[in-house]
PDB file of C-alpha atoms in Angstrom:
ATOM      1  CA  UNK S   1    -114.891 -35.099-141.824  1.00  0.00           C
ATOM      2  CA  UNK S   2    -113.601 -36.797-138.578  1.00  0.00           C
ATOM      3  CA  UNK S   3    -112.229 -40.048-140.893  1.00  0.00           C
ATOM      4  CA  UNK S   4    -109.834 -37.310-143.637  1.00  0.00           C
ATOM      5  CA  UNK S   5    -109.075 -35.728-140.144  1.00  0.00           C
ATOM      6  CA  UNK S   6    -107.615 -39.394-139.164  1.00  0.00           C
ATOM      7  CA  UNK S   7    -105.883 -40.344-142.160  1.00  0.00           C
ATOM      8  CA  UNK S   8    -103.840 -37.328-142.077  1.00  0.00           C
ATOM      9  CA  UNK S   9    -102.084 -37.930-138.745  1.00  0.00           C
ATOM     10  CA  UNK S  10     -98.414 -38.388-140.777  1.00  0.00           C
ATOM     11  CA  UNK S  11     -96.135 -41.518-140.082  1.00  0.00           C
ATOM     12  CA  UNK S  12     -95.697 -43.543-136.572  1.00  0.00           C
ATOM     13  CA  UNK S  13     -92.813 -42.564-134.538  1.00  0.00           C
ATOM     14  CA  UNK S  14     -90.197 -45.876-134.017  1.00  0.00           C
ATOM     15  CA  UNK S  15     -89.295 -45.418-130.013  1.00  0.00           C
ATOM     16  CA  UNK S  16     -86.497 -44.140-128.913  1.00  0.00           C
ATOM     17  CA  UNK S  17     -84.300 -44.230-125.817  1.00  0.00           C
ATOM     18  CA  UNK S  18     -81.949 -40.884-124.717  1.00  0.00           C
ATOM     19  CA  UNK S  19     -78.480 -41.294-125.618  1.00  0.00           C
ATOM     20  CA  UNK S  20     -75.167 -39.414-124.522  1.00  0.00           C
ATOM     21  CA  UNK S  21     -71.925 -40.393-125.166  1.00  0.00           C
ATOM     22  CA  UNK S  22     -68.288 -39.346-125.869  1.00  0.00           C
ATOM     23  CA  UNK S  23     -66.102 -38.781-128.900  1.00  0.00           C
ATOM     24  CA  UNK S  24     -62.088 -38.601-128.250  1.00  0.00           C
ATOM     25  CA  UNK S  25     -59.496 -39.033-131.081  1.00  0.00           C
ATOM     26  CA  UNK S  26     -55.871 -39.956-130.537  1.00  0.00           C
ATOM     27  CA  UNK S  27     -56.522 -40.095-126.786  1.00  0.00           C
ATOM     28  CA  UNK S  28     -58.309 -36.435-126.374  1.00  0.00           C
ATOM     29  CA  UNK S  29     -61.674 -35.609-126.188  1.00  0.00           C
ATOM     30  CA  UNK S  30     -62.609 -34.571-130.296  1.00  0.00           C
ATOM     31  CA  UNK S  31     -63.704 -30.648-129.566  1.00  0.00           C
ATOM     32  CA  UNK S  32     -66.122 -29.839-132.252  1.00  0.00           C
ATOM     33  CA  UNK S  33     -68.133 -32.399-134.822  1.00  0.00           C
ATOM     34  CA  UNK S  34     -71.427 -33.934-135.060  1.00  0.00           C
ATOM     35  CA  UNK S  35     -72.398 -37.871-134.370  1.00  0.00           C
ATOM     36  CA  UNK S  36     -74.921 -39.566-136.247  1.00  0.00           C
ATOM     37  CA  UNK S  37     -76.586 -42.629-135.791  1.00  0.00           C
ATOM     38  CA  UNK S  38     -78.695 -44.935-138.532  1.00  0.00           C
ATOM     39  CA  UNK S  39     -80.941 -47.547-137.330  1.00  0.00           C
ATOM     40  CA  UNK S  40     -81.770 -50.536-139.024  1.00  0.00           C
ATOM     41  CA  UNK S  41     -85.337 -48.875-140.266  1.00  0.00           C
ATOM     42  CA  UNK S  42     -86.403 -45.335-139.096  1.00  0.00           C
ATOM     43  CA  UNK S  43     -85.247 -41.869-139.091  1.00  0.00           C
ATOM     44  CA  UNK S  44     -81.548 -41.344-138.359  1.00  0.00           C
ATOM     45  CA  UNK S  45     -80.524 -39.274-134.918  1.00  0.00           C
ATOM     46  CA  UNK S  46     -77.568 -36.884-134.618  1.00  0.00           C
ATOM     47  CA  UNK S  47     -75.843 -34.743-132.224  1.00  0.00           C
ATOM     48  CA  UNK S  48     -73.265 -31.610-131.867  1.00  0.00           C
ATOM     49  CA  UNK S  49     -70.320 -32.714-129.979  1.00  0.00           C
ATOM     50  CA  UNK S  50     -69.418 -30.063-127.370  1.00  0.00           C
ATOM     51  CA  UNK S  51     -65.731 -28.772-126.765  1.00  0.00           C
ATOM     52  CA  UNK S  52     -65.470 -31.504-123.985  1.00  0.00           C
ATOM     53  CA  UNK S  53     -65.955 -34.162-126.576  1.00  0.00           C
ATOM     54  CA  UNK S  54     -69.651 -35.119-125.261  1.00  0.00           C
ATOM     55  CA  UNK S  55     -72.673 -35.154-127.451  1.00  0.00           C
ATOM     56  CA  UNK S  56     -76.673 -35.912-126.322  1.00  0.00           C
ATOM     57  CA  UNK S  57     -78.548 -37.261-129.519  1.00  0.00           C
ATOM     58  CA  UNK S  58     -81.772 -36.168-131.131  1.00  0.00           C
ATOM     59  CA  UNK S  59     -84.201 -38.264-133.585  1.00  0.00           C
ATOM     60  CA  UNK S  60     -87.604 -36.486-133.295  1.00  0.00           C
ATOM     61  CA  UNK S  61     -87.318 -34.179-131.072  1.00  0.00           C
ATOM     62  CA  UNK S  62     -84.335 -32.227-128.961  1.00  0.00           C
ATOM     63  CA  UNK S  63     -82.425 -35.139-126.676  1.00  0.00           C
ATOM     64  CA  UNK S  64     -84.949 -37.673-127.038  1.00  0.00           C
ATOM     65  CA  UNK S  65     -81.992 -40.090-127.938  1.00  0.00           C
ATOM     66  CA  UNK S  66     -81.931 -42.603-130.834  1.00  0.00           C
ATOM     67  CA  UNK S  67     -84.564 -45.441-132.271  1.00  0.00           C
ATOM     68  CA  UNK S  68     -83.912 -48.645-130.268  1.00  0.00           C
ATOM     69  CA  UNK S  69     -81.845 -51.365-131.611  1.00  0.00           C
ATOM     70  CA  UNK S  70     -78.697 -51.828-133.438  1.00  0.00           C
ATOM     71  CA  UNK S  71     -77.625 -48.928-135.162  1.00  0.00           C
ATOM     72  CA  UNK S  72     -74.630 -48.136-137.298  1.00  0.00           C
ATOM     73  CA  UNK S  73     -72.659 -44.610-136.388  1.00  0.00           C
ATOM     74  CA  UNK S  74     -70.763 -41.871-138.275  1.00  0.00           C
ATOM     75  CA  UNK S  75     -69.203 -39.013-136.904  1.00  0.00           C
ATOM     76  CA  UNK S  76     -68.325 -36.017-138.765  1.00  0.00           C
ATOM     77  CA  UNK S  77     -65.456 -33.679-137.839  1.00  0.00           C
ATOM     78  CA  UNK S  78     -64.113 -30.925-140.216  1.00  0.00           C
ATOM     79  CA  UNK S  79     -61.989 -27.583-140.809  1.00  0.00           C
ATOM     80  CA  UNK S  80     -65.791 -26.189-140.943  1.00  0.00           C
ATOM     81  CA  UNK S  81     -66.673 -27.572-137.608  1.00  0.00           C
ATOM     82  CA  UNK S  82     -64.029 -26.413-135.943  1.00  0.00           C
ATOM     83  CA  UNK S  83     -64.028 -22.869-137.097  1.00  0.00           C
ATOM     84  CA  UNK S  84     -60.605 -23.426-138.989  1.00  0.00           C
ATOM     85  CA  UNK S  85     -62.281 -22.902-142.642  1.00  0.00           C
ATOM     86  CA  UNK S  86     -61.261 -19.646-144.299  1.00  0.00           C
ATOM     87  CA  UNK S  87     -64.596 -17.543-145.778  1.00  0.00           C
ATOM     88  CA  UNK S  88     -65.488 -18.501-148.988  1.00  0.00           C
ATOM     89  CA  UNK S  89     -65.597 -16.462-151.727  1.00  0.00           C
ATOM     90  CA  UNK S  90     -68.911 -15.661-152.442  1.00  0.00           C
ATOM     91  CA  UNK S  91     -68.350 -15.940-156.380  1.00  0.00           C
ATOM     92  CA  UNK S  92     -67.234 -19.363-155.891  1.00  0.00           C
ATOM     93  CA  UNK S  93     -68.860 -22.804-155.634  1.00  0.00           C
ATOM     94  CA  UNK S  94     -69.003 -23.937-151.982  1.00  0.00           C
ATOM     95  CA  UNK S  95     -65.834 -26.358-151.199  1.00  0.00           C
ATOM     96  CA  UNK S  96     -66.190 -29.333-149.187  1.00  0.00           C
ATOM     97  CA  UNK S  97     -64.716 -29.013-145.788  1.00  0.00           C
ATOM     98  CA  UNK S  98     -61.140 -31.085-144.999  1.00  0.00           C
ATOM     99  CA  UNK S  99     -62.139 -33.627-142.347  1.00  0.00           C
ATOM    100  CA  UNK S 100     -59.977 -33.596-138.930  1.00  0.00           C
ATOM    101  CA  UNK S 101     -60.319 -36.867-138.163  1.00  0.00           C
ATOM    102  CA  UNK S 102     -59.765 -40.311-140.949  1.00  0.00           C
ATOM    103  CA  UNK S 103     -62.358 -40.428-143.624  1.00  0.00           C
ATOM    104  CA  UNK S 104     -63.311 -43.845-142.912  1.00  0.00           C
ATOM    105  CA  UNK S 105     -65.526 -42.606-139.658  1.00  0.00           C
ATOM    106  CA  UNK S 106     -67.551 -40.364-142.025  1.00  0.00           C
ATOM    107  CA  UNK S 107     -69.141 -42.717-143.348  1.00  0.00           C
ATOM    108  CA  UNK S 108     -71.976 -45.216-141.903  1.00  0.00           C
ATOM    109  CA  UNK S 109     -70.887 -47.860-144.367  1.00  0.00           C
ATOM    110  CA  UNK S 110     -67.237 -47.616-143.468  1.00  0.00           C
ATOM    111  CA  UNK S 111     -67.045 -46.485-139.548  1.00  0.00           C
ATOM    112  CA  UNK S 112     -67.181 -50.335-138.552  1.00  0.00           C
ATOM    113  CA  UNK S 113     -68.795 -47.869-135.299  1.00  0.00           C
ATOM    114  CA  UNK S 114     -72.092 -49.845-134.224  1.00  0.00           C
ATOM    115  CA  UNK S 115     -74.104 -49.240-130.959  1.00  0.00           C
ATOM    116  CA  UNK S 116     -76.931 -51.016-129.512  1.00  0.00           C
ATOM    117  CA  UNK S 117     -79.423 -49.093-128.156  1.00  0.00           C
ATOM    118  CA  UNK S 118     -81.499 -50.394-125.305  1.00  0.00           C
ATOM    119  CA  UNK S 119     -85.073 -48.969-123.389  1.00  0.00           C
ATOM    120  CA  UNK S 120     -84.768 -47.842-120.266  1.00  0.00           C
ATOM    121  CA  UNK S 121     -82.387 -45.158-118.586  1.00  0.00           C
ATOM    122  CA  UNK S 122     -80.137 -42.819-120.673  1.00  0.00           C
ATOM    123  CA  UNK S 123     -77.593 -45.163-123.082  1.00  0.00           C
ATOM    124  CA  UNK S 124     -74.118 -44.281-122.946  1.00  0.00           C
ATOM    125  CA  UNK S 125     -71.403 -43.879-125.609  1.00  0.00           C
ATOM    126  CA  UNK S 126     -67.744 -43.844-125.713  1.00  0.00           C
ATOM    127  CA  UNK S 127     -66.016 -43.941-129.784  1.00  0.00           C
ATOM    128  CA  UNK S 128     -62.476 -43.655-129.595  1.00  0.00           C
ATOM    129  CA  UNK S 129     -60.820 -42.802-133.061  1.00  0.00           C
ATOM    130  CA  UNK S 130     -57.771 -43.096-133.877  1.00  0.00           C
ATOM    131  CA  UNK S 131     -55.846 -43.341-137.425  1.00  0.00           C
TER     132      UNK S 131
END
């Protein structure tokens, strides 16, 4: 029994470091939005940025920061996210919500956003978008 107990422990956890950071766009701090970051293998972290443009990132648990290493970031900011989406109809198929910032930072493969995430104390972040 002790040896099916073993085998069913579920996947290794890749370590992480904490990570906090900042998001402004055009010069101001982006109010509302979420930042992702994708490592080069493991499980993706993300984070709610706050209405002073900050944002503390979670992988496997709440703030315990992103997988170590070089990761690739993407940060999302829409009408939805900001609370500037009208209600949807409820007969109608769900839209998808305008971005507020350029497209290209949506996207992991088209950000150009990378940050390197190091061991140690808490990693920190500044992305500056602008169009």
């Amino acid at each position: 029994m002790a040896i099916l107990t073993a085998g069913c422990s579920g996947p290794s956890q890749l370590e992480t470091a904490p990570v906090k950071g900042t998001v402004t766009y055009k010069g101001k701090p982006l109010t509302f939005g979420n930042v992702s970051f994708r490592p080069e293998a493991g499980s993706p972290s993300t984070g709610k940025i706050q209405e002073d443009g900050t944002f503390t990132l979670s992988t496997y648990g709440d703030g315990d920061g992103a997988i170590i290493g070089l990761n690739q970031v993407s940060i999302i900011a829409t009408e939805r996210d900001a609370g500037k989406e009208k209600e949807a109809d409820p007969n109608t198929e769900m839209t998808v919500s305008k971005s507020m910032i350029p497209k290209k930072y949506t996207s992991f493969s088209t950000s150009e956003l990378t940050a390197e995430v190091k061991a140690g104390d808490v990693n920190k972040f500044t992305f500056e978008l602008n169009d």
